């Protein structure tokens, strides 16, 4: 692999926001996931209240959506872009004692939206940690990873 | 466990930024860690260039530090606070094919800095993903978790 | 009315940033207004100084324009967009003891700019409150509302 | 009233962020309210779904809380400050066809939190507008105003 | 000079936000200046309109004040802090064909406010460039520098 | 020159974000430069450490790139836009005792990117000041200016 394969690094080793001006505008979509493991009692606490506890999941969902829009301001070499869709789905998993987070981002543009989906999933997970840390400081965000992406020169990628 | 144990949720189930006005000002410190696993060739690419590649790690370090300062704007119920120290240490782990991230945050104040340390570690990991994704889209952030925290009413917690 | 009419809520009741990727790019414009009522003496104070007091209105105008650009970061389900024009007009109304705010936003894109115009008007009004609150804490922002919008699938709407 | 009573304007008419360095640190609290009027059918739509619609109110609540923390970045002459509490309460009012918003902010510091409470109420109202505008573009934010504030040199003020 | 004198760089050469937790809280003040040179006709254009042109200077003043509050978000290793005063003074200099900018920042805290004053002066100068660039693209920001600072362990420094 | 030549000021003297909706989408590029002069010993300190000191330049580079993306939020009348490339090149100049900063911004759009390039250069220079101020408070940013711009109705401009 040559030096140039790290596209954000130029031939002198300096970071740059790579030029995407020549790339075509195509439909882009990315799906990312994260999982936060917790004590069974913590999960029960989130779920037991029924709609009264709805805000825990709602707050994490909103945080993930808003974070996707801030990705360009968090990840130094990310391009600003115009997301046309962001959805964050939170699924309690009682068997594995945790909450699964799925983030989907879409746009039509010159750059992919993998970072936006990964950022949405990460921040939703961090928000769940924040909402529950008073009762369970040992929660772990067990993985954050890209599931699939479509569009752009490199086409589709599926884990 | 009672409803009240989720401190960010009031008795009606609504989210709120909990009142910390009565809490004492104490020295707070938190350490969090994250690990991003990648292809051996990807890690070699980051490390092979010597100082020329230094920017990959430097960019991730800067991104993590800057993200710690934005935590209040990312995590909805987090309080604004005045961090007195943020350090992000990146350690390549050739045996496990990845980079280990350690984030430390400190302040003297009324709220803990666990979320700041976790956010710094997460965003540093996401930045590494962004810098290398052109060559290795399958990288996984394998865990993000609190290592220890000190200060405040609940005192010390060590994993 | 069906559940689906609240476009930012999906069929499970969860909030999402709705997909606008299929919408055509059209010219969009929105006008919104707000009115802040104050003591006659407060209004006189703003107006009496002639150009020396010009900064009160200038600061509110700048604040409204800058806020329009931040709408995507304030309103959780708003899409990021590329405003091509923002203008905020402040008109003292000595008869009704207040200042009328008119905000106009424009772009060519896939989403409307109603929220941007409403946000500009609201923040300009809040800024006037801030500039004058030391002499008149009882000021009231009496209304904030859309006046008209044009463009997009639903076409024109005029109050 | 003299020129100097507009504290954010200096003797030449120029805006400035006034020096609060000499002010004592005191407990501050402010309550602000806003009311958004809508079609009865719109309110019914928000309320009919039971917990499934909970996200409309939850998103507005989160938006208000997050906006309070951004007040220093929205209102040009506001000081940065460390809010210790933000709560936003949304109460559907079926008689008056709308939703009442109550925002409470607290801190111990050198400046009041009136602007933070007013900003929280305004942005929560704007978010409700955004969530429902597809079915009811004519909604009006009928008033936004301070209800009471306590602390600081001027002490308590109650509408 | 030893390696350690660059306080933001640790012994391994890595950047960090240095720990100021042990520093005493003292009164801090910093003054910075900048000068933007332009065509005589450009300066005349700004000044000729009397109060009607007041907005050029007012917008630059507001931009400088708001930028001071964002310094922590612009300069990676800067600490967040609570400015108690920001003032930006713009003085047209017809002899030297330009506008002189003086920025003053104050707080009581553990870190100095030099960067805040320099950032305020820089952004005010950039804003003047933006407001006038359509008629004079060759304007030059001729210098930006610290004039004096007081407070903290190193005490006073005057150019 | 007529009043209208200051495009961000309307016929009443009020600031506005000028309408660019009618402008064509063209390729835009801008180059700006800045120079920060320092003590010879300060420059030696930055350069002496070899790769270990690499972070000083890397942090300034990252700060400049990130600031370019925030230009719309710093300069009140700037339009939001979608930068396709940002590069910041730092060149130590031992003869003149300082570091030269060159910033390049590109996009295809309706507005030029001069302000983005100037902002990137300014913030990179400010960051160098911040990293070295503990050893050399007298550093001066000696000039910040546009070098060239291409694209748009006014075509090319070269200093």
PDB file of N, CA, C and O in Angstrom, chain D residues 28-59:
ATOM      1  N   UNK D  28     -29.149  32.240  41.269  1.00  0.00           N
ATOM      2  CA  UNK D  28     -30.031  32.864  40.287  1.00  0.00           C
ATOM      3  C   UNK D  28     -31.039  31.837  39.796  1.00  0.00           C
ATOM      4  O   UNK D  28     -30.678  30.683  39.551  1.00  0.00           O
ATOM      5  N   UNK D  29     -32.252  32.293  39.585  1.00  0.00           N
ATOM      6  CA  UNK D  29     -33.253  31.427  38.970  1.00  0.00           C
ATOM      7  C   UNK D  29     -34.136  32.301  38.098  1.00  0.00           C
ATOM      8  O   UNK D  29     -34.380  33.471  38.410  1.00  0.00           O
ATOM      9  N   UNK D  30     -34.566  31.769  36.980  1.00  0.00           N
ATOM     10  CA  UNK D  30     -35.510  32.483  36.122  1.00  0.00           C
ATOM     11  C   UNK D  30     -36.520  31.496  35.566  1.00  0.00           C
ATOM     12  O   UNK D  30     -36.176  30.350  35.258  1.00  0.00           O
ATOM     13  N   UNK D  31     -37.758  31.958  35.483  1.00  0.00           N
ATOM     14  CA  UNK D  31     -38.844  31.187  34.869  1.00  0.00           C
ATOM     15  C   UNK D  31     -39.386  31.991  33.701  1.00  0.00           C
ATOM     16  O   UNK D  31     -39.710  33.178  33.849  1.00  0.00           O
ATOM     17  N   UNK D  32     -39.509  31.346  32.558  1.00  0.00           N
ATOM     18  CA  UNK D  32     -40.103  32.002  31.396  1.00  0.00           C
ATOM     19  C   UNK D  32     -41.164  31.087  30.815  1.00  0.00           C
ATOM     20  O   UNK D  32     -41.144  29.875  31.027  1.00  0.00           O
ATOM     21  N   UNK D  33     -42.100  31.683  30.077  1.00  0.00           N
ATOM     22  CA  UNK D  33     -43.162  30.864  29.489  1.00  0.00           C
ATOM     23  C   UNK D  33     -43.413  31.279  28.058  1.00  0.00           C
ATOM     24  O   UNK D  33     -43.111  32.405  27.634  1.00  0.00           O
ATOM     25  N   UNK D  34     -43.997  30.351  27.322  1.00  0.00           N
ATOM     26  CA  UNK D  34     -44.383  30.600  25.943  1.00  0.00           C
ATOM     27  C   UNK D  34     -45.646  29.781  25.701  1.00  0.00           C
ATOM     28  O   UNK D  34     -45.931  28.817  26.423  1.00  0.00           O
ATOM     29  N   UNK D  35     -46.424  30.197  24.701  1.00  0.00           N
ATOM     30  CA  UNK D  35     -47.641  29.436  24.377  1.00  0.00           C
ATOM     31  C   UNK D  35     -47.775  29.373  22.873  1.00  0.00           C
ATOM     32  O   UNK D  35     -47.672  30.386  22.181  1.00  0.00           O
ATOM     33  N   UNK D  36     -47.974  28.159  22.363  1.00  0.00           N
ATOM     34  CA  UNK D  36     -48.179  28.000  20.929  1.00  0.00           C
ATOM     35  C   UNK D  36     -49.614  27.525  20.678  1.00  0.00           C
ATOM     36  O   UNK D  36     -50.040  26.506  21.208  1.00  0.00           O
ATOM     37  N   UNK D  37     -50.353  28.331  19.905  1.00  0.00           N
ATOM     38  CA  UNK D  37     -51.750  28.012  19.603  1.00  0.00           C
ATOM     39  C   UNK D  37     -51.815  27.285  18.262  1.00  0.00           C
ATOM     40  O   UNK D  37     -51.077  27.610  17.332  1.00  0.00           O
ATOM     41  N   UNK D  38     -52.714  26.320  18.186  1.00  0.00           N
ATOM     42  CA  UNK D  38     -52.814  25.497  16.977  1.00  0.00           C
ATOM     43  C   UNK D  38     -54.263  25.104  16.726  1.00  0.00           C
ATOM     44  O   UNK D  38     -55.136  25.364  17.550  1.00  0.00           O
ATOM     45  N   UNK D  39     -54.520  24.477  15.602  1.00  0.00           N
ATOM     46  CA  UNK D  39     -55.842  23.929  15.320  1.00  0.00           C
ATOM     47  C   UNK D  39     -56.160  22.827  16.339  1.00  0.00           C
ATOM     48  O   UNK D  39     -55.264  22.061  16.713  1.00  0.00           O
ATOM     49  N   UNK D  40     -57.414  22.742  16.759  1.00  0.00           N
ATOM     50  CA  UNK D  40     -57.774  21.651  17.682  1.00  0.00           C
ATOM     51  C   UNK D  40     -57.363  20.280  17.145  1.00  0.00           C
ATOM     52  O   UNK D  40     -56.883  19.417  17.897  1.00  0.00           O
ATOM     53  N   UNK D  41     -57.482  20.108  15.843  1.00  0.00           N
ATOM     54  CA  UNK D  41     -57.121  18.811  15.274  1.00  0.00           C
ATOM     55  C   UNK D  41     -55.628  18.534  15.394  1.00  0.00           C
ATOM     56  O   UNK D  41     -55.205  17.383  15.524  1.00  0.00           O
ATOM     57  N   UNK D  42     -54.835  19.581  15.352  1.00  0.00           N
ATOM     58  CA  UNK D  42     -53.387  19.404  15.493  1.00  0.00           C
ATOM     59  C   UNK D  42     -53.044  18.948  16.898  1.00  0.00           C
ATOM     60  O   UNK D  42     -52.242  18.023  17.103  1.00  0.00           O
ATOM     61  N   UNK D  43     -53.679  19.613  17.866  1.00  0.00           N
ATOM     62  CA  UNK D  43     -53.436  19.223  19.253  1.00  0.00           C
ATOM     63  C   UNK D  43     -53.898  17.786  19.485  1.00  0.00           C
ATOM     64  O   UNK D  43     -53.209  16.986  20.135  1.00  0.00           O
ATOM     65  N   UNK D  44     -55.053  17.457  18.914  1.00  0.00           N
ATOM     66  CA  UNK D  44     -55.562  16.094  19.060  1.00  0.00           C
ATOM     67  C   UNK D  44     -54.585  15.088  18.474  1.00  0.00           C
ATOM     68  O   UNK D  44     -54.359  14.006  19.026  1.00  0.00           O
ATOM     69  N   UNK D  45     -53.980  15.465  17.363  1.00  0.00           N
ATOM     70  CA  UNK D  45     -53.031  14.566  16.705  1.00  0.00           C
ATOM     71  C   UNK D  45     -51.829  14.300  17.612  1.00  0.00           C
ATOM     72  O   UNK D  45     -51.334  13.174  17.713  1.00  0.00           O
ATOM     73  N   UNK D  46     -51.368  15.349  18.270  1.00  0.00           N
ATOM     74  CA  UNK D  46     -50.228  15.189  19.188  1.00  0.00           C
ATOM     75  C   UNK D  46     -50.595  14.293  20.364  1.00  0.00           C
ATOM     76  O   UNK D  46     -49.813  13.439  20.777  1.00  0.00           O
ATOM     77  N   UNK D  47     -51.826  14.488  20.853  1.00  0.00           N
ATOM     78  CA  UNK D  47     -52.221  13.797  22.080  1.00  0.00           C
ATOM     79  C   UNK D  47     -52.818  12.421  21.837  1.00  0.00           C
ATOM     80  O   UNK D  47     -52.763  11.556  22.718  1.00  0.00           O
ATOM     81  N   UNK D  48     -53.420  12.206  20.661  1.00  0.00           N
ATOM     82  CA  UNK D  48     -54.204  10.998  20.438  1.00  0.00           C
ATOM     83  C   UNK D  48     -53.369   9.738  20.534  1.00  0.00           C
ATOM     84  O   UNK D  48     -53.843   8.692  20.958  1.00  0.00           O
ATOM     85  N   UNK D  49     -52.140   9.805  20.145  1.00  0.00           N
ATOM     86  CA  UNK D  49     -51.368   8.578  20.010  1.00  0.00           C
ATOM     87  C   UNK D  49     -50.872   8.015  21.323  1.00  0.00           C
ATOM     88  O   UNK D  49     -50.215   6.995  21.341  1.00  0.00           O
ATOM     89  N   UNK D  50     -51.182   8.702  22.401  1.00  0.00           N
ATOM     90  CA  UNK D  50     -50.676   8.191  23.670  1.00  0.00           C
ATOM     91  C   UNK D  50     -49.164   8.165  23.639  1.00  0.00           C
ATOM     92  O   UNK D  50     -48.529   9.045  23.062  1.00  0.00           O
ATOM     93  N   UNK D  51     -48.576   7.144  24.220  1.00  0.00           N
ATOM     94  CA  UNK D  51     -47.113   7.145  24.334  1.00  0.00           C
ATOM     95  C   UNK D  51     -46.432   7.144  22.976  1.00  0.00           C
ATOM     96  O   UNK D  51     -45.318   7.594  22.829  1.00  0.00           O
ATOM     97  N   UNK D  52     -47.114   6.654  21.968  1.00  0.00           N
ATOM     98  CA  UNK D  52     -46.484   6.618  20.650  1.00  0.00           C
ATOM     99  C   UNK D  52     -46.172   8.024  20.146  1.00  0.00           C
ATOM    100  O   UNK D  52     -45.259   8.219  19.367  1.00  0.00           O
ATOM    101  N   UNK D  53     -46.973   8.970  20.552  1.00  0.00           N
ATOM    102  CA  UNK D  53     -46.723  10.341  20.120  1.00  0.00           C
ATOM    103  C   UNK D  53     -45.813  11.089  21.084  1.00  0.00           C
ATOM    104  O   UNK D  53     -45.568  12.267  20.932  1.00  0.00           O
ATOM    105  N   UNK D  54     -45.411  10.368  22.113  1.00  0.00           N
ATOM    106  CA  UNK D  54     -44.618  11.019  23.140  1.00  0.00           C
ATOM    107  C   UNK D  54     -43.416  11.787  22.587  1.00  0.00           C
ATOM    108  O   UNK D  54     -42.984  12.777  23.164  1.00  0.00           O
ATOM    109  N   UNK D  55     -42.919  11.316  21.462  1.00  0.00           N
ATOM    110  CA  UNK D  55     -41.719  11.954  20.949  1.00  0.00           C
ATOM    111  C   UNK D  55     -41.926  13.413  20.555  1.00  0.00           C
ATOM    112  O   UNK D  55     -40.973  14.191  20.591  1.00  0.00           O
ATOM    113  N   UNK D  56     -43.123  13.817  20.177  1.00  0.00           N
ATOM    114  CA  UNK D  56     -43.304  15.225  19.820  1.00  0.00           C
ATOM    115  C   UNK D  56     -42.940  16.102  21.015  1.00  0.00           C
ATOM    116  O   UNK D  56     -42.137  17.038  20.895  1.00  0.00           O
ATOM    117  N   UNK D  57     -43.500  15.800  22.150  1.00  0.00           N
ATOM    118  CA  UNK D  57     -43.210  16.599  23.336  1.00  0.00           C
ATOM    119  C   UNK D  57     -41.773  16.375  23.810  1.00  0.00           C
ATOM    120  O   UNK D  57     -41.102  17.319  24.233  1.00  0.00           O
ATOM    121  N   UNK D  58     -41.303  15.147  23.715  1.00  0.00           N
ATOM    122  CA  UNK D  58     -39.927  14.867  24.173  1.00  0.00           C
ATOM    123  C   UNK D  58     -38.904  15.616  23.329  1.00  0.00           C
ATOM    124  O   UNK D  58     -37.933  16.156  23.852  1.00  0.00           O
ATOM    125  N   UNK D  59     -39.120  15.660  22.024  1.00  0.00           N
ATOM    126  CA  UNK D  59     -38.160  16.362  21.156  1.00  0.00           C
ATOM    127  C   UNK D  59     -38.156  17.856  21.481  1.00  0.00           C
ATOM    128  O   UNK D  59     -37.097  18.484  21.557  1.00  0.00           O
TER     129      UNK D  59
END
